[in-house]
Short mmCIF file of C-alpha atoms and ligand atoms in Angstrom, two decimals:
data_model
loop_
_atom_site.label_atom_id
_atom_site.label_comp_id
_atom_site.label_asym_id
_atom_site.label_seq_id
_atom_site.Cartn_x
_atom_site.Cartn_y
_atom_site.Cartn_z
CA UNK A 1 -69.02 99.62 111.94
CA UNK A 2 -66.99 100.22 115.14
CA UNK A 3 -67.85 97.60 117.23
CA UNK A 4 -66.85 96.64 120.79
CA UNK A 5 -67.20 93.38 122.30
CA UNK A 6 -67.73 93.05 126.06
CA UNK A 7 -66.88 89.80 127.34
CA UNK A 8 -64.65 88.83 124.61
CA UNK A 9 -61.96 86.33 125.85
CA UNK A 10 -65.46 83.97 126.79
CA UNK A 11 -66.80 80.90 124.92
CA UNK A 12 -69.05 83.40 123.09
CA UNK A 13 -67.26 86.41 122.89
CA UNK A 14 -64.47 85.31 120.72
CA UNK A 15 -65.84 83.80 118.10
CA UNK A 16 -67.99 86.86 117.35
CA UNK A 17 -65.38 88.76 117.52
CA UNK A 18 -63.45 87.02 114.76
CA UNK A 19 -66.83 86.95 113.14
CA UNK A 20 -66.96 90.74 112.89
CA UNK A 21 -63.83 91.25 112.12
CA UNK A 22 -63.56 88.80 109.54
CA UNK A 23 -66.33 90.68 108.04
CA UNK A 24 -64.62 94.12 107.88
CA UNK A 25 -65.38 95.79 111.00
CA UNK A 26 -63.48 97.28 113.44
CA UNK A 27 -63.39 95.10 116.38
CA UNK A 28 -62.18 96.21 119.81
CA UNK A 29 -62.62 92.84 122.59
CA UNK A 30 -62.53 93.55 126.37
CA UNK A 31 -62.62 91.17 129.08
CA UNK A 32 -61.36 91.40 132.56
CA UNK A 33 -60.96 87.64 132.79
CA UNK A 34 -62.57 87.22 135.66
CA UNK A 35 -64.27 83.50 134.24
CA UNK A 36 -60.10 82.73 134.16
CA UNK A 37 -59.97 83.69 138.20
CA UNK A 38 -63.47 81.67 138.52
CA UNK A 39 -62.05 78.26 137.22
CA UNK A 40 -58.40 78.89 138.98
CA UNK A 41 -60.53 79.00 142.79
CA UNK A 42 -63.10 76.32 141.50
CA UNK A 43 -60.15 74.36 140.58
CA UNK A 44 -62.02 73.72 137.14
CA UNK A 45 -60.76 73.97 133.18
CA UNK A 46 -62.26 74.43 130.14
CA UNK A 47 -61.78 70.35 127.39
CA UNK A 48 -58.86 71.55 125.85
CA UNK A 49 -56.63 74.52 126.89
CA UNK A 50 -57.65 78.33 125.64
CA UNK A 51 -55.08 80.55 124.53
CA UNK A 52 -54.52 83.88 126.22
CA UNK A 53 -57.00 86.44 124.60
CA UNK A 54 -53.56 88.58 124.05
CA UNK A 55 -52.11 85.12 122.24
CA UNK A 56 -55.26 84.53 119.95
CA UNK A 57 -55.75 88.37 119.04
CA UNK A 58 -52.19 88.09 117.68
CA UNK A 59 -52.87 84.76 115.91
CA UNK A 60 -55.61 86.08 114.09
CA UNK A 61 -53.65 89.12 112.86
CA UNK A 62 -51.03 86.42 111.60
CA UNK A 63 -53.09 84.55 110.40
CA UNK A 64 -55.70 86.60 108.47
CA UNK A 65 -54.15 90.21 108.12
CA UNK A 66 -56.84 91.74 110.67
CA UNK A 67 -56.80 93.59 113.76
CA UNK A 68 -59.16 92.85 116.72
CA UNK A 69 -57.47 96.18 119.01
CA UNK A 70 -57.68 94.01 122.50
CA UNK A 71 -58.20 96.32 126.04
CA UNK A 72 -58.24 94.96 129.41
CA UNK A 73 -60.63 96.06 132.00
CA UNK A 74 -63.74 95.21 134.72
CA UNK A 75 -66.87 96.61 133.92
CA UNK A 76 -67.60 97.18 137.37
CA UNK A 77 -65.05 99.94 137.45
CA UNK A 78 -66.92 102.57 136.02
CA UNK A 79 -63.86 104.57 135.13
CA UNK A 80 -62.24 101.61 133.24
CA UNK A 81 -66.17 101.69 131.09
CA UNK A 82 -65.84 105.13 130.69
CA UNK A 83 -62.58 105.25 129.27
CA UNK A 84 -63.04 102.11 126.84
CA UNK A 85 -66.12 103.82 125.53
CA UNK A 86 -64.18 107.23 124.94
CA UNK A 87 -61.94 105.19 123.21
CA UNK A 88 -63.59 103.01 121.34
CA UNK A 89 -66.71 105.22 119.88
CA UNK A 90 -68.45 102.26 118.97
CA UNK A 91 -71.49 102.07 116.80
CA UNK A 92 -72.73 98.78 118.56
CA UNK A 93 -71.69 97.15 121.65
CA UNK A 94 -72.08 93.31 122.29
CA UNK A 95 -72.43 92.51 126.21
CA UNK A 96 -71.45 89.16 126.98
CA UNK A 97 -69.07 90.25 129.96
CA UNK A 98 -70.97 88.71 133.04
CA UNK A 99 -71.14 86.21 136.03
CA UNK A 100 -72.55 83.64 133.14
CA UNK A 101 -73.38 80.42 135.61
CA UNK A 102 -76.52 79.47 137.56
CA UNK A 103 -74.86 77.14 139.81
CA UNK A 104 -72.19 79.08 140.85
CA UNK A 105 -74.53 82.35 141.67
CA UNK A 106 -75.98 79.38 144.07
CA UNK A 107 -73.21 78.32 146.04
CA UNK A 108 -73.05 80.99 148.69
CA UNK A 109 -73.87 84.32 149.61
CA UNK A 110 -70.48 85.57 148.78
CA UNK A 111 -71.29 84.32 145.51
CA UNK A 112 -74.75 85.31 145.01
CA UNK A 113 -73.56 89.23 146.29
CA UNK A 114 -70.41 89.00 143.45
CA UNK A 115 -72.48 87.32 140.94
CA UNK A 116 -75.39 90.39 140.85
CA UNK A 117 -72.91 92.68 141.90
CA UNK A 118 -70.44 91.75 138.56
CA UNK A 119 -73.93 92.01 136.27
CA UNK A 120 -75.83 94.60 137.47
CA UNK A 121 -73.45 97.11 138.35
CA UNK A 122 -71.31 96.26 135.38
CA UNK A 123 -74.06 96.85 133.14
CA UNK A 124 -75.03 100.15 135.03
CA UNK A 125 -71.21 101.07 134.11
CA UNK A 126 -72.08 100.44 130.23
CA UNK A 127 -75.63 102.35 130.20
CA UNK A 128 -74.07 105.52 131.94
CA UNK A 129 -71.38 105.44 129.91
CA UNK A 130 -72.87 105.11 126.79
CA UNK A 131 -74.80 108.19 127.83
CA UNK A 132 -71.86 110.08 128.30
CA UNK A 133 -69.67 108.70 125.54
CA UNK A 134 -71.83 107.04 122.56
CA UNK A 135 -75.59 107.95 123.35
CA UNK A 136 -76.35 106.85 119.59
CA UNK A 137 -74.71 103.24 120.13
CA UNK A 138 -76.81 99.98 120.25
CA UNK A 139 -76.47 97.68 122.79
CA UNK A 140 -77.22 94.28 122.12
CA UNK A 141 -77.41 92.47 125.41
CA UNK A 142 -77.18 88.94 126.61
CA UNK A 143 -79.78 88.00 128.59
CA UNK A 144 -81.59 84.46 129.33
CA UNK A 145 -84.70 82.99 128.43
CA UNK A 146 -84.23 81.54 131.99
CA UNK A 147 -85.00 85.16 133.13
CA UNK A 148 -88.92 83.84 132.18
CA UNK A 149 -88.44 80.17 134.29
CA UNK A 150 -91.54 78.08 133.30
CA UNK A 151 -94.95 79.83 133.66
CA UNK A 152 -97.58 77.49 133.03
CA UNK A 153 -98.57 80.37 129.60
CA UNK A 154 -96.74 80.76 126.62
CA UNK A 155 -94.07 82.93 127.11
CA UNK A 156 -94.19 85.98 124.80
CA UNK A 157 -90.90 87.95 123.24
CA UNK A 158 -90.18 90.26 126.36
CA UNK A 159 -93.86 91.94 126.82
CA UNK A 160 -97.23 90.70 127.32
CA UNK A 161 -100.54 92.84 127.30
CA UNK A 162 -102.30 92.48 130.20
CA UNK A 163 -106.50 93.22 130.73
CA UNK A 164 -107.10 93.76 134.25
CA UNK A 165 -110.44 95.35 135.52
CA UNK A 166 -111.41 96.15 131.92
CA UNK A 167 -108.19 98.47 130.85
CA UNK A 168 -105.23 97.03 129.00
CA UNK A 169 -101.57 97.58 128.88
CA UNK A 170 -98.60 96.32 127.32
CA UNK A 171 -95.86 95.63 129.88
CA UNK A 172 -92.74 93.31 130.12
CA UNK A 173 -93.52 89.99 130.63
CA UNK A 174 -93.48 88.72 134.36
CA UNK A 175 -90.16 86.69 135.13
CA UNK A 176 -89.84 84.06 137.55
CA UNK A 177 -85.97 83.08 137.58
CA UNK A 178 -84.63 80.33 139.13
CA UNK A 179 -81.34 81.35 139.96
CA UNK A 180 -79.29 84.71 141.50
CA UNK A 181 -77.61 84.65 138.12
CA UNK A 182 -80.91 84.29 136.32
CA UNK A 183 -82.12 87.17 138.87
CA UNK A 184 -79.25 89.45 138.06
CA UNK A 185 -80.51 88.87 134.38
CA UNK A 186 -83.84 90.24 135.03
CA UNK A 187 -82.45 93.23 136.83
CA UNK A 188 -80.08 93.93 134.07
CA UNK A 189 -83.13 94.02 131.49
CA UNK A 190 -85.21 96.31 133.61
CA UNK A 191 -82.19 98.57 134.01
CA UNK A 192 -81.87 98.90 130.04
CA UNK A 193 -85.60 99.10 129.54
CA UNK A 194 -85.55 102.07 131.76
CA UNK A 195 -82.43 103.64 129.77
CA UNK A 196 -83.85 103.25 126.90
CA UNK A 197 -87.43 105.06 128.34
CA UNK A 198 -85.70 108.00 129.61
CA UNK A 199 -82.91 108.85 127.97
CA UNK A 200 -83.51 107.39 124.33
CA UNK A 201 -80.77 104.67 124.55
CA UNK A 202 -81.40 101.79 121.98
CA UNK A 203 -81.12 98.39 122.84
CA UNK A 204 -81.65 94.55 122.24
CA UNK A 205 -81.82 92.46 125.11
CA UNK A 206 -81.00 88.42 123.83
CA UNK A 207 -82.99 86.21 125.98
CA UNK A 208 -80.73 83.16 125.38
CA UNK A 209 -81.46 79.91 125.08
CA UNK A 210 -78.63 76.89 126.47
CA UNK A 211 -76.05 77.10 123.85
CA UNK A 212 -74.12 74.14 122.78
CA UNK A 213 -70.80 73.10 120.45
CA UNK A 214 -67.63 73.23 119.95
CA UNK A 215 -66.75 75.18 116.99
CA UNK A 216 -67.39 77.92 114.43
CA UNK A 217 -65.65 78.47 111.23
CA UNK A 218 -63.58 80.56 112.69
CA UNK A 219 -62.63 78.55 115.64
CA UNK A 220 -61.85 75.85 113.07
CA UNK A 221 -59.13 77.77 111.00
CA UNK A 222 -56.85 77.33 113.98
CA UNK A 223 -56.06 75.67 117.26
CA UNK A 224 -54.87 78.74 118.12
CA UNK A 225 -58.35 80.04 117.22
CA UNK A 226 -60.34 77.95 119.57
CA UNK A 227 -62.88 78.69 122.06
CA UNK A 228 -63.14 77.46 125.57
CA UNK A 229 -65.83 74.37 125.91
CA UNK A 230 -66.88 73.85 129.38
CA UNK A 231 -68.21 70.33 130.66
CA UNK A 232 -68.08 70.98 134.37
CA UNK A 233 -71.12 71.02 137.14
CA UNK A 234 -70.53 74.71 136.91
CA UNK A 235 -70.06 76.10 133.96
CA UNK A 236 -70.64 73.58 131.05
CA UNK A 237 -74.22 73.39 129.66
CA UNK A 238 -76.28 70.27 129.50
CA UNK A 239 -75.44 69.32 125.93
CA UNK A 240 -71.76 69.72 126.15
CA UNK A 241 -71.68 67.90 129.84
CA UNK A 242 -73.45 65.15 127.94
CA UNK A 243 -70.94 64.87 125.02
CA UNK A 244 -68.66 64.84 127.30
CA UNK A 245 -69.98 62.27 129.30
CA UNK A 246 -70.99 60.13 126.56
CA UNK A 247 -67.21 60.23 125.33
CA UNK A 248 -65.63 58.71 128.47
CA UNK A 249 -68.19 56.14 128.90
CA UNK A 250 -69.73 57.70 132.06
CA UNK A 251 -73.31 57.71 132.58
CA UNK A 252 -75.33 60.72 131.52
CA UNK A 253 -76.54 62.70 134.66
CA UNK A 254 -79.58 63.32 134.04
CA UNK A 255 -80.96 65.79 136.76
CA UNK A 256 -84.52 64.72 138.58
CA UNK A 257 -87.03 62.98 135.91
CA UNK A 258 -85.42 65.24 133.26
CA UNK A 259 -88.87 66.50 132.04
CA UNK A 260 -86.78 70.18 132.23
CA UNK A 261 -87.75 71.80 128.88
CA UNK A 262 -85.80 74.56 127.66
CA UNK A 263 -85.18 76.14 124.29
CA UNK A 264 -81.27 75.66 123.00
CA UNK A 265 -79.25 77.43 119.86
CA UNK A 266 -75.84 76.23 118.21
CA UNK A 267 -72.97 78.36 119.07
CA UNK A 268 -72.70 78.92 115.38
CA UNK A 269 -76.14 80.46 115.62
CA UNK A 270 -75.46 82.70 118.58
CA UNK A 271 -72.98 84.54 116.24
CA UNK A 272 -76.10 84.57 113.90
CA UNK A 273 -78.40 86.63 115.86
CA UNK A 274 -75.89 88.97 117.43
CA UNK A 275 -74.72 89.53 113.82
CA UNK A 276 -78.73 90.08 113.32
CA UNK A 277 -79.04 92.33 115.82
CA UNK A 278 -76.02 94.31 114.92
CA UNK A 279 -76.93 95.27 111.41
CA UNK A 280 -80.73 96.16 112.07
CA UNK A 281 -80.31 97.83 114.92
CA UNK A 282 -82.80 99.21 117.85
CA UNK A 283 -84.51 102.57 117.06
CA UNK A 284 -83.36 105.50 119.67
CA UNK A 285 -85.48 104.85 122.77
CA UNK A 286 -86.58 101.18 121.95
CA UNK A 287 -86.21 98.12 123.93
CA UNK A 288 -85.85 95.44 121.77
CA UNK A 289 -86.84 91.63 123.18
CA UNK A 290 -85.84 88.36 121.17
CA UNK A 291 -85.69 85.04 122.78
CA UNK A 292 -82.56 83.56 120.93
CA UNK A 293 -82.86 80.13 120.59
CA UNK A 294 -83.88 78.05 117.63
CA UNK A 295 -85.83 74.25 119.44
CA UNK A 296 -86.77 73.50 122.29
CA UNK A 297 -85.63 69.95 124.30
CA UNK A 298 -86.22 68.60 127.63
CA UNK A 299 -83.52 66.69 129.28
CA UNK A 300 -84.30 63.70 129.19
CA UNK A 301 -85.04 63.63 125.45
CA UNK A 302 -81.66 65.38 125.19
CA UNK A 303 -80.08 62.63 127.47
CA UNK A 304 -81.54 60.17 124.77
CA UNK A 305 -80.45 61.77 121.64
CA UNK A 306 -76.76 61.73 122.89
CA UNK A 307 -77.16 58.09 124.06
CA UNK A 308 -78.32 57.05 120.45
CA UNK A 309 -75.00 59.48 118.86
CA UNK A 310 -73.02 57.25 121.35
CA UNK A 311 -74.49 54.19 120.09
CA UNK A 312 -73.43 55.01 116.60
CA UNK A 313 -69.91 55.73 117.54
CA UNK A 314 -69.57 52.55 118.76
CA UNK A 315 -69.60 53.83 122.83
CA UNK A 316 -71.93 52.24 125.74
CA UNK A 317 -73.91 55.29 127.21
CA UNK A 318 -75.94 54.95 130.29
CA UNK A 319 -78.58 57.65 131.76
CA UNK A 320 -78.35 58.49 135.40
CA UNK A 321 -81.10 60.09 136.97
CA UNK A 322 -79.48 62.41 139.99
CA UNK A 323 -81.02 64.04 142.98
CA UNK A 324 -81.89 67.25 141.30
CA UNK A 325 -79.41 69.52 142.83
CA UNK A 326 -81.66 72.17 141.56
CA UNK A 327 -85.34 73.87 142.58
CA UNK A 328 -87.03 73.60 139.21
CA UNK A 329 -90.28 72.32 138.14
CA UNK A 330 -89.49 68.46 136.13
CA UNK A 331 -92.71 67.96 134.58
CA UNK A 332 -94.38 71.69 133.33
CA UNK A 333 -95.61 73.38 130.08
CA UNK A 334 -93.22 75.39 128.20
CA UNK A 335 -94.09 76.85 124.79
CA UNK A 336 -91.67 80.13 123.97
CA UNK A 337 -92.22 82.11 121.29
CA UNK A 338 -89.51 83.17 119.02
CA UNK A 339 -90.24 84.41 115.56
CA UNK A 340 -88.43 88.04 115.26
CA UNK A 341 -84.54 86.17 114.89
CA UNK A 342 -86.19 84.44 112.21
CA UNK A 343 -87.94 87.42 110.84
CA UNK A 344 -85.31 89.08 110.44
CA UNK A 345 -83.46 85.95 108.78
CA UNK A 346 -82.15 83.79 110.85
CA UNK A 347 -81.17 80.24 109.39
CA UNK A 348 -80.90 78.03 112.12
CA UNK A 349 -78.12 75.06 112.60
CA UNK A 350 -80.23 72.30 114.20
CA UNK A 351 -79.82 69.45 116.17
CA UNK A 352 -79.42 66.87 113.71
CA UNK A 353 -78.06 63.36 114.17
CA UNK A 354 -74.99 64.33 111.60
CA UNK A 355 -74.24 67.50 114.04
CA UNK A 356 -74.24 64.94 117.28
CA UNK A 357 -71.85 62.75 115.95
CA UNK A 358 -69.70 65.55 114.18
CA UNK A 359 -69.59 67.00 117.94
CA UNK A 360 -69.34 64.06 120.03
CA UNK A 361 -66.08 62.88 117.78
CA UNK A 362 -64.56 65.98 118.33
CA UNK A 363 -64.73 66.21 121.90
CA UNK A 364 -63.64 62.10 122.34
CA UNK A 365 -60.61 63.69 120.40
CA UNK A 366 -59.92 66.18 123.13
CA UNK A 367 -61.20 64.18 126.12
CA UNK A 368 -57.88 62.69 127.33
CA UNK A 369 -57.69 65.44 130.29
CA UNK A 370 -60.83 65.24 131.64
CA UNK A 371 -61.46 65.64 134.96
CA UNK A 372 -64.58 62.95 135.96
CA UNK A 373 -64.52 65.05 139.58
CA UNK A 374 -65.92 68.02 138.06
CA UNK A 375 -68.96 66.40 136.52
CA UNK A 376 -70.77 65.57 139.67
CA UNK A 377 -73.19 68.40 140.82
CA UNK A 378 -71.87 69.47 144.38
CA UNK A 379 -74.11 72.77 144.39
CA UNK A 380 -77.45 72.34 145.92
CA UNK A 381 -80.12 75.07 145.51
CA UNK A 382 -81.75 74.26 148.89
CA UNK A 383 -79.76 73.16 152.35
CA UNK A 384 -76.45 74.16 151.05
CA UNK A 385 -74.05 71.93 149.48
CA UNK A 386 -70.00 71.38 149.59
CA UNK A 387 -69.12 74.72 149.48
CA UNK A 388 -71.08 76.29 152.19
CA UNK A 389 -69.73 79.08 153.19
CA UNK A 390 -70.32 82.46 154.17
N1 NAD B 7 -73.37 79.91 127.14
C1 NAD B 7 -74.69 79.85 127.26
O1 NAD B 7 -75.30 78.79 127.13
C2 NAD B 7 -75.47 81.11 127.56
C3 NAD B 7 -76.87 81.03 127.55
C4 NAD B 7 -77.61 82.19 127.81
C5 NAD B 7 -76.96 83.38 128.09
N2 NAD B 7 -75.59 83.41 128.10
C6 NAD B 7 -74.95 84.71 128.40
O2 NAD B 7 -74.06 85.03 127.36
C7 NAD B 7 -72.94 85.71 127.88
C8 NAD B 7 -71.66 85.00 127.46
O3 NAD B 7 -71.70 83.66 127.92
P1 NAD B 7 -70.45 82.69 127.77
O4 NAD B 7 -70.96 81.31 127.81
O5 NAD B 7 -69.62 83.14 126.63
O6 NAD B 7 -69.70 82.98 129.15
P2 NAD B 7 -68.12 83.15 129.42
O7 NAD B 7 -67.96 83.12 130.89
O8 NAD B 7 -67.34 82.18 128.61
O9 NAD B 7 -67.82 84.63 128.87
C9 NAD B 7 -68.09 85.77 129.63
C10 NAD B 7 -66.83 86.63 129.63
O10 NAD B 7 -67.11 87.84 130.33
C11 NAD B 7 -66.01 88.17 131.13
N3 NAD B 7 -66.48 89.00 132.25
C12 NAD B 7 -67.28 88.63 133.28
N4 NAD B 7 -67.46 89.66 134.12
C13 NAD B 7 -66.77 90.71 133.60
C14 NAD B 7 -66.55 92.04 134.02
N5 NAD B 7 -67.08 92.52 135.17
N6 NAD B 7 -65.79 92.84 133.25
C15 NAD B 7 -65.22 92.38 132.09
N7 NAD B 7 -65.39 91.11 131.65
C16 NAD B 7 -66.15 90.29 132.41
C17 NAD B 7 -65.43 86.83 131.57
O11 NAD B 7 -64.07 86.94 131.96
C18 NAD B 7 -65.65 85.97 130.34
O12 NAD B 7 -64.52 85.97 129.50
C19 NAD B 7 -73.11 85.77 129.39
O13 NAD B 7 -73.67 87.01 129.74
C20 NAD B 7 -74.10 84.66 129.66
O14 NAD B 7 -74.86 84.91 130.81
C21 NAD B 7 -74.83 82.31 127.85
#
């Protein structure tokens, strides 16, 4: 298959874009680094240094034989989408290429406007121009499963029929983000819902779950490989923050009472269910729903279960409970369905003690540069925090 990867200098964009190619297809990655210009002004970096995408496309043609063709562009120029999908013909596209970070959709209204402005209109770009260019292509989106927040029902896979003065419909499921970024999400999926309803685009949206880890087996055959691993307020994820924590001896911050549930995938298992996705693909006109993740965790019991891989490697780990910088419910029902992934076959990587450890020694390896600044949670979702700002 020709397949194009949007987004694919990013932690998850590169490894499945070795993963396809490694597989025989023919890759093309795009990225306009813009998460590159996001850590240079936030004055953040990812553990260990990431190649240039230009730098790691040519180490994997070394180093395997393959090509992964490699274009530069924003999808929020539509004439830069337009082109790349003239070009590139794909069969499926894979749209990671967004504003990826709650907090930093938070910290202003400059970067609330470029956060929906980056997703939405970038994914506007990518449905018009598949119209015009590859109206038979799937996309297979990346959405959240924080596009739902934490209704106190079960949260269904993208629809829920709905009886109201004795008739019933089918309609998507009500969201109740908590977050611009998780906002721009939501637009983004009724904007390819509606594609797909009038004119016969076919889609998946991925309602992800927190992803965590370090490597896959691609990542692994090389340094040069690697993927970027973020542990920062902003960008890194609760898991990785925690490993990180864990391997300098700091405290684990633990936001509010920690009762946050949320449902959480291996990065090994993100490449999974895209590669899922990919090869049973959307019928014309269909919007496709899975919530991507494989368990579900709260915080705290998160918090615990790093603590305890600490204790084994021999490190001191203390919890912290913080302030929450966030507006989020800390004590709440959550029960998220997710069975089509693993209809279709998903075998899912869990959270076992043996993966802790395995992850936790590999980032004490790399944490000799860490910066303990970035770890503390300076973006408040009410009253405005140290970056106020216009
Ligand atoms: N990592 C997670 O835990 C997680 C969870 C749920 C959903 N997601 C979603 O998955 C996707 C990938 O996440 P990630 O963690 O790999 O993020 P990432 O920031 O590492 O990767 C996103 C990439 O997209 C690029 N990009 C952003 N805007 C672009 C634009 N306008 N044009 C071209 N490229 C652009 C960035 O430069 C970056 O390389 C995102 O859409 C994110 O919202 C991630």
């Amino acid at each position: 298959m020709r397949i194009l990867i949007l987004g694919g200098d990013g932690y998850l964009g590169w490894p499945t874009a070795m993963h396809f190619s490694d597989a025989g297809h023919e890759v093309t990655v795009a990225d306009s680094f813009a998460k590159r210009k996001w850590e240079v002004e936030l004055g953040i970096a990812p553990l260990a240094p990431v190649p240039s995408l230009h730098h790691r496309v040519r180490s994997w043609k070394r180093i395997t034989g393959k090509t992964i063709t490699m274009r530069v562009g924003d999808l929020t120029n539509a004439r830069s989408v337009y082109g790349l999908l003239e070009e590139a013909r794909p069969d499926a596209i894979v749209h990671y290429g967004e504003q990826p970070s709650a907090p930093y959709s938070m910290q202003n209204r400059t970067a609330a406007v470029e956060t929906q402005v980056n997703n939405v209109v970038g994914t506007l770009n990518v449905l018009f121009a598949m119209r015009h260019a590859c109206p038979d292509a799937h996309l297979v989106k990346l959405g959240t499963m924080g596009e739902y927040g934490t209704p106190n029902i079960d949260i269904e896979e993208g629809y829920l029929t709905v009886t109201h003065n004795g008739r019933s419909d089918t309609m998507l499921y009500p969201k109740k983000p908590a977050s611009f970024y998780h906002l721009s999400k939501v637009h983004d999926s009724h904007n390819i819902e509606f594609a797909c309803r009038i004119w016969g685009v076919r889609a998946t949206d991925l309602n992800q779950g927190v992803v965590y880890g370090v490597d896959t087996d691609h990542t692994l055959r090389d340094p040069l490989l690697r993927t970027s691993f973020h542990y920062d307020h902003v960008f890194g994820t609760v898991i990785n923050r925690f490993l990180v924590q864990a391997s300098l001896g700091a405290p684990l911050s633990v936001y509010g009472k920690g009762g946050q549930t949320r449902g959480f995938l291996d990065i090994r298992d993100t490449v999974q269910c895209v590669d899922l996705a990919v090869h049973n693909p959307a019928a014309a006109g269909e919007f496709r729903v899975f919530n991507q993740f494989t368990e579900q965790y709260s915080v705290l019991d998160l918090a615990h279960r790093v603590q305890a891989a600490g204790a084994r490697a021999g490190l001191a780990v203390q919890l912290e409970h913080l302030d929450n910088p966030r507006a989020e419910a800390e004590e709440h029902y959550y029960n998220a369905s997710h069975s089509h992934l693993a209809d279709l076959g998903l075998v899912p990587h869990l959270l076992t003690d043996d993966s802790l450890d395995r992850m936790l020694a590999v980032v004490h390896a790399q944490s000799g540069g860490v910066d303990r600044a970035d770890l503390a949670p300076t973006i408040k979702w009410k009253g405005g925090g140290a970056r106020v700002q216009v």
